[in-house]
Amino acid sequence: MGGASDLSGRSLLRFITCGSVDDGKSTLIGRLLYDSRLIHTDQLDALAAESKRLGNDGDTPDLALLVDGLAAEREQGITIDVAYRYFATDRRRFIVADTPGHEQYTRNMVTGASTAALAVILVDASKGMLTQTRRHSFLVSLLGIRTAVLAVNKLDLAGYSADVFGRIERDYRAFAASVGITDVHCVPTSALRGDNIIDHSVRTPWYDGPPLLRLLETITPEAGPACAFRMPVQTVIREGDFRGLAGTVSGGALAVGDRIQVLPSRKDTTVARLVGGRQDAVAGEAVTIAVTDDLDIGRGDLLCSPQHPATVATSVDATVIWLHEQPMLPGRSYYAKVGTRTVPCTITQLRHRTDITTLDHVPAVELAPNDIGACTLEFGAPITFDPYRDNRETGGCLIIDRLSGGTVGAALLERETDGAGNVHRQPVDIDKAARGRLNGHGACVVWLTGLSGAGKSTIANLLERRLHALGKHTYLLDGDNVRRGLNRDLGFTDTDRVENIRRVAEVAALMADAGLIVLAAFISPFTAERQTARKLVGPHEFCEVFVDTPLDIAEQRDPKGLYRKARRGELPNFTGIDSPYEAPDDPDVRVDTTTDTPEHAADLVMEWLRANVLR
């Protein structure tokens, strides 16, 4: 099977294998390929040689070596997100994603499941259902998979007991139903011995269902709901007078002459032609189209059915799967990739996280690695989306760290936040420029950051006195003063620190919009929050001043006795002691307080102000 025969006309099944550590996922897929000869002879010879090198002298080589992505990571010293294998039988083509079972590799599992139509979930017959079984089943359900094949593996360790198989099957079907997996097929297997992988096993005469390969060849995964036409614009092609919109159809179908709507602009147009002489295209096909009207359409726009358009919103409720080792903190700013568009994004509210074992909704202030939570996402520009349950392509969202550019989470978009569509920016006649003309100077935010005791407040106070003497309009926001009023409800956990700076940054931006020179003196230990504060004001209107003081010097000064309390354990989460301070890499002004006096520090900032604001 699956040799050189023509593959055209055979359906394609994408599936994922998942389960707990050492349930035998890679061995099962290796056995499937090995026994059915779906791999070439030279691969078999290489596999036998590698197995012998590793000490396996038996007749059957180590089958897990065929597909074990985690083993490849360790052997080659590289990172493999998911190990994919492509194979075919006389009946069907397959793409299988083999992902590690360890909890820390949840992101790999999410990657593999995001494009799969079916999940093969393994359970070790000698252990029964484990937390990872529940976690992976819950995740594949969240990611839109409704058909699962439960392979109760290593049944040889349980004496091929029908009772053991029946108990695990009952337990799993009950759990699967609770998370929305409605189509479950159960197969008793031993990947090591080959039972019920290709052919029926004589050791399970009580099982009358199909073996695994036959099931995969014939199964029809439960499909999601039918979706109207959707196509995110990937790129705009311009050649002479021709202007084409290229992308992949992610829902419904498209034909020449169809009316389509462009989001977020909500402009309608008509499909004039499809490149290549085609007359239509369906979901999954890449296509380039030309439209009849000269509209402003670019990468990131969504083409859709005007009768059933997608939602346009800036505030969306979503389920977030957190994938990074650093926790998700509400209020921190990220980027979000929605379709072909990337926009700023803030997770403004965490309503609860889900306990994987009980499926209970648990109150939470942050999401730890591999946690799943219900959140509200605020986007810096309108996005277009469908609920993830209706369209996996237009309902998914990647959350990206602003500094590293790495993916830290995945969001399954659900609905526009209640009431968000009723909140609109109110236009006003008097703007920042008009206030600046009245004041006689520009507006800006001077943000002083550094350890406690560095001298931020002293320098800020000197600056305000100088500016006031020059007749400039100012206001000084100080960390201690703000915590006595606006932020008195916040503590000093990482989550509270993020919210503290978020509020201060918003207030500082409002004051700058009022035409003031705002002096903000805050430890502000996290780079991401300082970057967020910078983006809230216009270009050249933010001056980050790093009041650079070594920890030992700041601790020697200790004007408020805070370091002594922190060392005695009376102030948990104190910056520099048991909570980190992320120093600016490239501040606008750096003050070295081991050599610079406060007066000289104020001189340095005044130089920046004269060059950018007081001209």
Coordinates of C-alpha atoms in Angstrom, one line a residue:
M1 CA 0.0 0.0 0.0
G2 CA 1.0 3.6 -0.5
G3 CA 3.8 2.9 -3.0
A4 CA 4.1 4.6 -6.3
S5 CA 0.4 4.4 -7.2
D6 CA -1.4 7.5 -8.2
L7 CA -2.6 9.5 -5.1
S8 CA -5.0 11.8 -7.0
G9 CA -8.6 11.5 -6.0
R10 CA -7.9 10.1 -2.5
S11 CA -9.2 12.2 0.4
L12 CA -6.7 13.7 2.9
L13 CA -7.1 13.2 6.6
R14 CA -5.0 15.4 9.0
F15 CA -4.9 13.9 12.5
I16 CA -2.9 14.4 15.7
T17 CA -1.7 11.8 18.2
C18 CA -1.6 12.9 21.8
G19 CA -1.8 11.6 25.3
S20 CA 0.4 11.4 28.5
V21 CA 4.1 10.8 28.6
D22 CA 5.2 7.3 27.5
D23 CA 1.7 6.2 26.4
G24 CA 3.3 5.0 23.1
K25 CA 2.3 7.6 20.6
S26 CA 5.4 7.4 18.5
T27 CA 5.6 3.7 18.7
L28 CA 2.0 3.3 17.6
I29 CA 2.5 5.5 14.5
G30 CA 5.9 3.8 13.9
R31 CA 4.1 0.4 14.0
L32 CA 1.4 1.6 11.7
L33 CA 4.0 2.7 9.1
Y34 CA 6.3 -0.3 9.6
D35 CA 3.7 -3.2 9.5
S36 CA 1.9 -1.7 6.5
R37 CA 5.1 -1.0 4.7
L38 CA 4.2 2.7 4.3
I39 CA 7.9 3.5 4.5
H40 CA 10.6 2.8 2.0
T41 CA 13.1 -0.1 2.2
D42 CA 16.0 2.2 2.8
Q43 CA 14.2 3.8 5.7
L44 CA 13.6 0.3 7.2
D45 CA 17.3 -0.5 6.8
A46 CA 18.4 2.8 8.4
L47 CA 15.9 2.3 11.2
A48 CA 17.2 -1.2 12.0
A49 CA 20.8 0.1 12.0
E50 CA 19.9 3.0 14.4
S51 CA 17.9 0.6 16.7
K52 CA 20.9 -1.7 16.9
R53 CA 23.2 1.2 17.7
L54 CA 21.0 2.1 20.6
G55 CA 21.1 -1.5 21.9
N56 CA 17.9 -3.0 20.5
D57 CA 18.9 -6.4 19.1
G58 CA 15.4 -7.8 18.6
D59 CA 13.8 -8.6 15.3
T60 CA 11.6 -5.5 15.4
P61 CA 13.5 -2.2 15.5
D62 CA 12.6 0.7 17.8
L63 CA 9.5 2.0 16.0
A64 CA 9.3 5.2 18.0
L65 CA 12.4 6.4 16.1
L66 CA 10.3 6.9 13.0
V67 CA 8.3 9.8 14.3
D68 CA 9.5 10.8 17.8
G69 CA 10.0 14.6 17.4
L70 CA 11.1 15.0 21.0
A71 CA 13.8 12.4 20.6
A72 CA 15.0 14.3 17.5
E73 CA 15.1 17.5 19.5
R74 CA 17.4 15.9 22.1
E75 CA 19.6 14.1 19.5
Q76 CA 20.1 17.1 17.2
G77 CA 20.0 19.9 19.7
I78 CA 17.3 21.7 17.8
T79 CA 13.7 22.7 18.4
I80 CA 11.0 20.8 16.6
D81 CA 7.5 22.2 17.1
V82 CA 5.7 19.1 15.9
A83 CA 6.9 16.0 14.1
Y84 CA 4.8 15.5 11.0
R85 CA 4.6 12.4 8.9
Y86 CA 3.0 12.1 5.5
F87 CA 1.8 8.7 4.1
A88 CA -0.9 7.2 2.0
T89 CA -2.7 3.9 1.6
D90 CA -4.8 2.7 -1.4
R91 CA -7.8 4.4 0.2
R92 CA -6.6 7.7 1.7
R93 CA -3.7 10.2 2.2
F94 CA -2.7 11.2 5.7
I95 CA -0.8 13.9 7.6
V96 CA -0.1 12.9 11.2
A97 CA 1.2 15.2 13.9
D98 CA 3.1 13.5 16.7
T99 CA 3.5 15.8 19.7
P100 CA 5.3 15.2 23.0
G101 CA 3.1 14.3 25.9
H102 CA 5.0 16.4 28.5
E103 CA 2.9 19.2 30.0
Q104 CA 5.6 21.8 29.0
Y105 CA 5.1 20.9 25.4
T106 CA 1.4 21.9 25.4
R107 CA 2.2 24.6 22.7
N108 CA 3.4 21.8 20.4
M109 CA 0.1 20.0 20.9
V110 CA -1.9 23.1 20.2
T111 CA 0.1 23.7 17.0
G112 CA -0.6 20.2 15.8
A113 CA -4.3 20.2 16.7
S114 CA -5.0 23.6 15.1
T115 CA -5.1 22.1 11.6
A116 CA -6.3 18.5 12.4
A117 CA -9.7 17.1 11.8
L118 CA -9.3 14.1 14.2
A119 CA -7.4 13.3 17.3
V120 CA -5.9 9.9 18.2
I121 CA -5.7 10.0 21.9
L122 CA -3.7 7.3 23.7
V123 CA -4.3 5.9 27.2
D124 CA -1.9 3.5 28.9
A125 CA -4.1 0.6 29.8
S126 CA -2.0 0.0 32.9
K127 CA -2.6 3.6 34.2
G128 CA -6.0 4.6 32.9
M129 CA -6.9 8.2 32.3
L130 CA -4.5 10.8 33.6
T131 CA -4.5 14.6 33.8
Q132 CA -2.8 15.0 30.5
T133 CA -5.5 12.8 28.9
R134 CA -8.0 15.3 30.1
R135 CA -5.9 18.3 29.2
H136 CA -5.3 17.1 25.7
S137 CA -8.9 16.1 25.2
F138 CA -10.1 19.5 26.5
L139 CA -7.7 21.3 24.2
V140 CA -8.6 19.3 21.0
S141 CA -12.3 20.1 21.8
L142 CA -11.5 23.8 22.2
L143 CA -9.6 23.7 19.0
G144 CA -12.6 22.5 17.1
I145 CA -12.0 18.8 16.8
R146 CA -15.2 16.8 17.4
T147 CA -14.0 13.3 16.4
A148 CA -11.6 11.3 18.6
V149 CA -10.2 7.8 18.3
L150 CA -9.3 6.5 21.8
A151 CA -6.4 4.0 21.5
V152 CA -6.3 2.1 24.8
N153 CA -2.6 1.1 24.3
K154 CA -0.2 -1.3 26.1
L155 CA -3.1 -3.6 26.6
D156 CA -0.6 -6.4 26.8
L157 CA 0.4 -5.0 30.2
A158 CA -3.2 -5.6 31.4
G159 CA -3.5 -9.2 30.0
Y160 CA -5.6 -8.0 27.1
S161 CA -8.5 -7.6 29.6
A162 CA -11.8 -6.7 28.1
D163 CA -12.9 -5.4 31.5
V164 CA -9.9 -3.0 31.6
F165 CA -10.7 -1.7 28.1
G166 CA -14.4 -1.4 28.9
R167 CA -13.7 0.6 32.1
I168 CA -11.3 3.1 30.3
E169 CA -13.8 3.4 27.4
R170 CA -16.7 4.3 29.7
D171 CA -14.6 6.8 31.7
Y172 CA -13.3 8.4 28.5
R173 CA -16.7 8.7 26.8
A174 CA -18.1 10.4 29.8
F175 CA -15.3 12.9 29.9
A176 CA -15.3 13.5 26.2
A177 CA -19.0 14.2 26.2
S178 CA -18.5 16.8 29.0
V179 CA -16.0 18.8 26.9
G180 CA -17.9 18.6 23.6
I181 CA -16.3 15.7 21.8
T182 CA -19.4 14.0 20.3
D183 CA -17.9 11.4 18.0
V184 CA -15.7 8.8 19.9
H185 CA -14.3 5.5 18.5
C186 CA -12.3 3.2 20.9
V187 CA -9.7 0.6 19.8
P188 CA -7.8 -1.8 22.1
T189 CA -4.1 -1.8 21.0
S190 CA -0.6 -2.8 21.8
A191 CA 1.7 -0.8 19.6
L192 CA 4.7 -2.7 20.8
R193 CA 3.2 -6.1 19.7
G194 CA 1.1 -4.8 16.8
D195 CA -2.3 -5.7 18.1
N196 CA -5.2 -4.1 16.2
I197 CA -3.0 -1.7 14.4
I198 CA -3.2 -3.1 10.8
D199 CA -5.2 -6.3 11.4
H200 CA -7.5 -7.7 14.0
S201 CA -5.6 -9.3 16.9
V202 CA -6.3 -12.9 17.9
R203 CA -5.5 -11.7 21.5
T204 CA -8.7 -9.6 21.6
P205 CA -11.5 -11.9 20.3
W206 CA -14.0 -9.8 22.3
Y207 CA -13.3 -6.7 20.1
D208 CA -15.3 -6.7 16.9
G209 CA -14.5 -3.2 15.7
P210 CA -12.0 -2.2 12.9
P211 CA -8.3 -2.1 13.5
L212 CA -6.8 1.4 13.7
L213 CA -5.6 1.7 10.1
R214 CA -8.9 0.5 8.7
L215 CA -10.7 3.0 11.0
L216 CA -8.5 5.9 9.9
E217 CA -9.1 4.9 6.2
T218 CA -12.8 4.9 6.4
I219 CA -13.8 7.4 9.2
T220 CA -15.5 10.7 8.3
P221 CA -14.6 13.2 11.0
E222 CA -17.5 15.3 12.2
A223 CA -17.4 18.5 10.4
G224 CA -17.9 22.0 11.8
P225 CA -20.7 24.3 10.8
A226 CA -20.9 25.5 7.2
C227 CA -19.3 28.9 6.9
A228 CA -20.0 31.8 4.5
F229 CA -17.3 33.0 2.2
R230 CA -14.1 34.3 3.9
M231 CA -10.7 35.2 2.5
P232 CA -8.0 37.2 4.4
V233 CA -6.0 39.2 2.0
Q234 CA -2.4 38.0 2.2
T235 CA -0.9 40.3 -0.4
V236 CA -1.8 42.8 -3.1
I237 CA -0.2 42.1 -6.5
R238 CA 0.3 45.0 -8.9
E239 CA 1.5 44.4 -12.5
G240 CA 0.9 47.3 -14.8
D241 CA -2.8 48.0 -14.8
F242 CA -3.6 44.7 -13.0
R243 CA -4.3 44.7 -9.3
G244 CA -4.9 41.3 -7.7
L245 CA -5.8 40.3 -4.2
A246 CA -4.1 37.1 -3.2
G247 CA -5.0 34.8 -0.3
T248 CA -6.4 31.5 0.8
V249 CA -10.2 30.9 1.0
S250 CA -10.9 30.1 4.6
G251 CA -14.6 29.5 4.4
G252 CA -17.4 29.0 1.9
A253 CA -16.8 29.4 -1.9
L254 CA -16.2 32.2 -4.4
A255 CA -17.1 32.6 -8.0
V256 CA -16.7 35.2 -10.7
G257 CA -19.6 37.7 -10.5
D258 CA -20.1 37.3 -6.8
R259 CA -20.7 40.3 -4.6
I260 CA -18.2 40.5 -1.7
Q261 CA -17.7 42.8 1.2
V262 CA -14.3 44.2 2.4
L263 CA -13.8 44.5 6.1
P264 CA -13.2 46.5 8.2
S265 CA -14.2 49.2 5.7
R266 CA -17.5 47.5 4.9
K267 CA -17.3 48.5 1.2
D268 CA -18.9 46.2 -1.3
T269 CA -17.6 45.2 -4.7
T270 CA -17.8 42.4 -7.3
V271 CA -15.4 39.6 -8.3
A272 CA -14.3 40.5 -11.9
R273 CA -12.1 37.4 -12.5
L274 CA -9.9 34.8 -10.9
V275 CA -6.3 34.5 -12.1
G276 CA -5.6 31.5 -14.2
G277 CA -8.9 31.4 -16.0
R278 CA -10.7 29.8 -13.0
Q279 CA -14.4 30.4 -12.4
D280 CA -14.6 29.5 -8.7
A281 CA -12.6 28.6 -5.6
V282 CA -13.5 26.8 -2.4
A283 CA -12.2 26.7 1.2
G284 CA -8.5 25.7 1.4
E285 CA -7.6 26.9 -2.1
A286 CA -5.1 29.7 -2.7
V287 CA -6.4 32.2 -5.2
T288 CA -5.8 35.6 -6.7
I289 CA -8.8 37.7 -7.6
A290 CA -9.5 41.0 -9.3
V291 CA -12.5 43.2 -8.3
T292 CA -14.5 45.7 -10.3
D293 CA -14.2 48.7 -8.0
D294 CA -11.1 50.7 -7.2
L295 CA -11.2 50.3 -3.4
D296 CA -8.5 50.7 -0.8
I297 CA -7.8 47.1 0.0
G298 CA -4.6 45.8 1.5
R299 CA -3.0 43.0 3.5
G300 CA -4.9 42.3 6.7
D301 CA -8.4 43.1 5.2
L302 CA -11.0 40.3 5.1
L303 CA -13.1 39.6 2.0
C304 CA -16.4 38.0 3.0
S305 CA -20.0 37.4 2.1
P306 CA -22.1 40.6 2.3
Q307 CA -25.1 38.6 3.4
H308 CA -23.2 37.0 6.3
P309 CA -20.3 39.3 7.2
A310 CA -17.7 38.7 9.9
T311 CA -17.7 40.8 13.1
V312 CA -15.7 44.0 13.3
A313 CA -14.6 44.8 16.9
T314 CA -11.9 46.2 19.2
S315 CA -13.0 44.4 22.3
V316 CA -13.5 40.6 22.2
D317 CA -14.2 37.9 24.7
A318 CA -11.9 34.9 24.1
T319 CA -10.5 31.7 25.6
V320 CA -6.8 32.1 26.0
I321 CA -4.3 29.1 26.1
W322 CA -1.2 30.4 27.7
L323 CA 2.0 28.9 26.3
H324 CA 4.9 30.9 27.7
E325 CA 7.0 30.2 30.9
Q326 CA 6.3 33.7 32.1
P327 CA 2.7 34.1 33.3
M328 CA 0.1 36.1 31.5
L329 CA -0.6 39.3 33.4
P330 CA -3.8 41.3 32.8
G331 CA -3.0 44.8 31.7
R332 CA 0.3 43.9 29.9
S333 CA 0.5 44.9 26.2
Y334 CA 1.2 42.3 23.5
Y335 CA 0.7 42.0 19.7
A336 CA -2.1 39.9 18.3
K337 CA -2.0 38.2 14.9
V338 CA -5.5 37.8 13.6
G339 CA -5.7 36.3 10.2
T340 CA -3.1 38.2 8.1
R341 CA -3.2 41.3 10.3
T342 CA -1.0 42.1 13.4
V343 CA -2.3 44.7 15.9
P344 CA -1.5 45.8 19.4
C345 CA -3.5 43.9 22.0
T346 CA -4.0 44.1 25.8
I347 CA -5.6 41.3 27.9
T348 CA -7.7 43.6 30.1
Q349 CA -9.6 41.1 32.1
L350 CA -9.1 37.6 33.3
R351 CA -12.5 36.3 34.4
H352 CA -11.4 32.8 35.4
R353 CA -9.2 29.9 34.5
T354 CA -10.4 26.3 33.9
D355 CA -9.3 23.5 36.2
I356 CA -8.5 20.7 33.8
T357 CA -9.2 17.9 36.2
T358 CA -12.7 19.1 37.3
L359 CA -13.5 21.5 34.5
D360 CA -14.5 24.0 37.2
H361 CA -14.0 27.7 36.6
V362 CA -11.5 29.0 39.1
P363 CA -10.9 32.7 40.0
A364 CA -7.4 33.8 38.9
V365 CA -5.3 36.9 38.7
E366 CA -2.8 35.4 36.1
L367 CA -2.4 32.5 33.7
A368 CA 0.5 30.2 34.4
P369 CA 2.2 28.2 31.6
N370 CA -0.4 25.8 30.0
D371 CA -3.3 27.4 31.8
I372 CA -6.6 28.0 30.0
G373 CA -8.6 31.1 30.9
A374 CA -11.6 33.2 29.9
C375 CA -10.3 36.7 29.0
T376 CA -11.3 40.0 27.4
L377 CA -8.9 41.3 24.7
E378 CA -8.7 44.9 23.7
F379 CA -7.2 45.6 20.3
G380 CA -5.4 48.7 19.2
A381 CA -7.3 48.7 15.9
P382 CA -10.5 47.1 14.7
I383 CA -10.1 43.4 13.9
T384 CA -12.4 41.2 11.8
F385 CA -13.3 37.7 13.1
D386 CA -15.8 34.9 13.4
P387 CA -16.4 32.9 16.5
Y388 CA -13.8 30.1 16.6
R389 CA -16.5 27.5 16.9
D390 CA -17.8 28.7 13.5
N391 CA -14.5 29.1 11.6
R392 CA -11.1 28.0 13.0
E393 CA -9.2 30.1 10.4
T394 CA -10.9 33.5 11.1
G395 CA -11.6 32.8 14.8
G396 CA -8.0 32.1 15.9
C397 CA -5.5 34.6 17.2
L398 CA -1.9 34.3 18.2
I399 CA -0.6 36.5 21.1
I400 CA 2.9 37.7 20.5
D401 CA 5.5 39.2 22.9
R402 CA 6.3 42.8 21.9
L403 CA 10.0 42.5 22.7
S404 CA 11.0 39.0 21.7
G405 CA 8.5 38.5 18.9
G406 CA 7.8 35.0 20.2
T407 CA 4.3 33.5 20.5
V408 CA 3.2 33.4 24.1
G409 CA -0.4 32.4 23.8
A410 CA -3.3 31.4 21.6
A411 CA -6.7 33.0 21.7
L412 CA -10.0 31.4 20.5
L413 CA -12.2 34.4 19.8
E414 CA -15.8 34.1 20.8
R415 CA -17.8 37.3 20.7
E416 CA -17.6 41.1 20.8
T417 CA -17.5 42.1 24.5
D418 CA -21.0 43.1 25.7
G419 CA -21.5 46.8 25.3
A420 CA -18.2 47.4 23.5
G421 CA -20.0 48.1 20.2
N422 CA -21.8 51.0 21.9
V423 CA -18.6 52.8 23.0
H424 CA -17.2 55.1 20.4
R425 CA -14.5 57.8 20.5
Q426 CA -16.2 61.2 20.8
P427 CA -14.7 63.8 18.5
V428 CA -13.7 67.1 20.0
D429 CA -12.8 70.5 18.5
I430 CA -10.0 71.5 20.9
D431 CA -7.1 69.1 20.5
K432 CA -3.5 68.7 21.8
A433 CA -2.1 71.0 19.2
A434 CA -4.6 73.8 20.1
R435 CA -3.7 73.4 23.8
G436 CA 0.0 73.5 22.9
R437 CA -0.4 76.8 21.0
L438 CA -2.2 78.3 24.0
N439 CA 0.5 77.0 26.4
G440 CA 3.3 78.1 24.2
H441 CA 5.1 74.8 24.3
G442 CA 4.6 71.2 23.3
A443 CA 3.4 68.3 25.5
C444 CA 5.3 65.2 26.6
V445 CA 5.8 62.5 29.2
V446 CA 9.1 62.3 31.0
W447 CA 9.2 58.9 32.5
L448 CA 11.8 58.3 35.2
T449 CA 12.5 54.7 36.0
G450 CA 15.0 53.0 38.4
L451 CA 15.3 51.1 41.6
S452 CA 13.8 52.4 44.9
G453 CA 16.1 55.0 46.3
A454 CA 17.7 55.8 43.0
G455 CA 16.7 59.4 43.2
K456 CA 13.8 59.5 40.7
S457 CA 11.5 61.7 42.8
T458 CA 14.4 64.1 43.6
I459 CA 15.3 64.6 40.0
A460 CA 11.6 65.0 39.0
N461 CA 11.0 67.6 41.6
L462 CA 14.1 69.6 40.4
L463 CA 12.8 69.4 36.8
E464 CA 9.4 70.6 37.7
R465 CA 10.8 73.6 39.7
R466 CA 12.9 74.6 36.7
L467 CA 10.1 74.2 34.2
H468 CA 7.7 76.1 36.5
A469 CA 10.2 79.0 36.7
L470 CA 10.2 79.1 32.9
G471 CA 6.4 79.4 32.8
K472 CA 5.8 75.9 31.5
H473 CA 2.7 73.9 32.4
T474 CA 3.6 70.7 34.2
Y475 CA 2.4 68.0 36.6
L476 CA 4.4 65.5 38.6
L477 CA 3.1 62.0 39.1
D478 CA 5.0 60.2 41.9
G479 CA 4.7 56.5 42.7
D480 CA 4.0 56.9 46.4
N481 CA 1.5 59.7 45.9
V482 CA -0.5 57.7 43.2
R483 CA -0.7 54.7 45.5
R484 CA -2.3 56.8 48.2
G485 CA -5.3 57.5 45.9
L486 CA -5.9 56.2 42.4
N487 CA -4.0 52.9 43.0
R488 CA -4.5 52.4 46.7
D489 CA -6.4 49.1 45.9
L490 CA -3.3 47.6 44.4
G491 CA -0.5 45.5 46.1
F492 CA 2.9 44.7 44.9
T493 CA 2.6 41.4 43.0
D494 CA 3.7 41.3 39.4
T495 CA 0.0 41.5 38.4
D496 CA -0.6 44.5 40.6
R497 CA 2.6 46.2 39.3
V498 CA 1.5 45.8 35.7
E499 CA -2.0 47.3 36.5
N500 CA -0.4 50.1 38.6
I501 CA 1.7 51.2 35.6
R502 CA -1.1 50.7 33.1
R503 CA -3.3 53.2 35.1
V504 CA -0.5 55.7 35.5
A505 CA 0.4 55.5 31.8
E506 CA -3.2 56.2 30.8
V507 CA -3.4 59.2 33.2
A508 CA 0.0 60.5 31.9
A509 CA -1.3 60.2 28.3
L510 CA -4.5 62.1 29.2
M511 CA -2.4 64.9 30.9
A512 CA -0.1 65.1 27.9
D513 CA -3.2 65.4 25.7
A514 CA -4.2 68.3 27.9
G515 CA -1.0 70.0 26.8
L516 CA 1.1 69.4 29.9
I517 CA 4.7 68.3 30.4
V518 CA 4.1 65.3 32.6
L519 CA 6.9 64.1 35.0
A520 CA 6.3 60.4 36.0
A521 CA 8.6 59.0 38.7
F522 CA 8.0 55.2 39.1
I523 CA 10.1 52.2 39.6
S524 CA 8.2 50.6 36.7
P525 CA 10.3 47.5 36.7
F526 CA 9.0 45.8 33.5
T527 CA 10.1 46.8 30.0
A528 CA 6.8 45.8 28.4
E529 CA 4.8 48.3 30.6
R530 CA 7.2 51.2 29.9
Q531 CA 6.9 50.4 26.2
T532 CA 3.1 50.5 26.5
A533 CA 3.4 53.9 28.2
R534 CA 5.5 55.2 25.3
K535 CA 3.0 54.1 22.7
L536 CA 0.1 55.9 24.4
V537 CA 1.6 59.3 23.3
G538 CA 2.8 60.6 20.0
P539 CA 6.3 60.2 18.4
H540 CA 9.0 62.3 20.2
E541 CA 6.6 63.0 23.1
F542 CA 8.0 60.4 25.5
C543 CA 11.4 60.6 27.2
E544 CA 12.5 57.5 29.1
V545 CA 15.0 58.5 31.8
F546 CA 16.9 55.6 33.3
V547 CA 18.1 56.7 36.8
D548 CA 20.8 54.1 36.9
T549 CA 21.8 53.2 40.4
P550 CA 23.5 49.9 41.4
L551 CA 21.5 47.8 43.9
D552 CA 24.2 48.1 46.6
I553 CA 24.2 51.9 46.3
A554 CA 20.4 52.1 46.4
E555 CA 20.4 49.8 49.4
Q556 CA 23.0 51.9 51.2
R557 CA 20.8 55.0 50.8
D558 CA 17.5 53.3 51.7
P559 CA 15.9 56.7 52.7
K560 CA 12.6 55.0 53.6
G561 CA 14.0 51.8 55.2
L562 CA 12.3 49.6 52.6
Y563 CA 15.4 47.5 51.7
R564 CA 15.9 46.7 55.4
K565 CA 12.3 45.5 55.7
A566 CA 12.6 43.5 52.4
R567 CA 15.7 41.8 53.7
R568 CA 13.9 40.8 56.9
G569 CA 11.1 39.3 54.7
E570 CA 8.6 42.0 55.7
L571 CA 8.1 43.4 52.2
P572 CA 7.6 40.4 49.7
N573 CA 8.0 41.1 46.0
F574 CA 10.3 44.0 46.6
T575 CA 12.0 45.1 43.4
G576 CA 15.7 44.3 43.3
I577 CA 15.4 41.8 46.2
D578 CA 12.9 39.1 45.3
S579 CA 11.2 40.7 42.3
P580 CA 13.1 41.6 39.1
Y581 CA 14.0 45.0 37.6
E582 CA 14.3 45.0 33.8
A583 CA 16.7 47.9 33.0
P584 CA 16.2 49.9 29.8
D585 CA 18.4 48.8 27.0
D586 CA 18.3 52.1 25.1
P587 CA 16.8 55.0 27.2
D588 CA 16.4 58.5 25.9
V589 CA 18.4 59.8 28.8
R590 CA 20.7 57.8 31.2
V591 CA 21.6 59.2 34.5
D592 CA 24.5 57.6 36.4
T593 CA 23.8 58.5 40.0
T594 CA 27.2 57.2 41.2
T595 CA 28.8 60.2 39.4
D596 CA 25.9 62.6 38.4
T597 CA 24.4 65.0 40.9
P598 CA 20.6 65.5 40.8
E599 CA 21.3 69.0 39.4
H600 CA 23.3 67.5 36.5
A601 CA 20.7 64.8 35.9
A602 CA 18.1 67.6 35.6
D603 CA 20.4 69.4 33.1
L604 CA 20.5 66.2 30.9
V605 CA 16.7 66.0 30.8
M606 CA 16.3 69.7 30.1
E607 CA 18.6 69.3 27.1
W608 CA 16.2 66.6 25.7
L609 CA 13.2 68.9 26.5
R610 CA 14.8 71.9 24.7
A611 CA 15.5 69.7 21.6
N612 CA 12.1 68.1 21.4
V613 CA 9.4 70.1 23.3
L614 CA 10.5 73.6 24.2
R615 CA 11.6 74.7 20.8

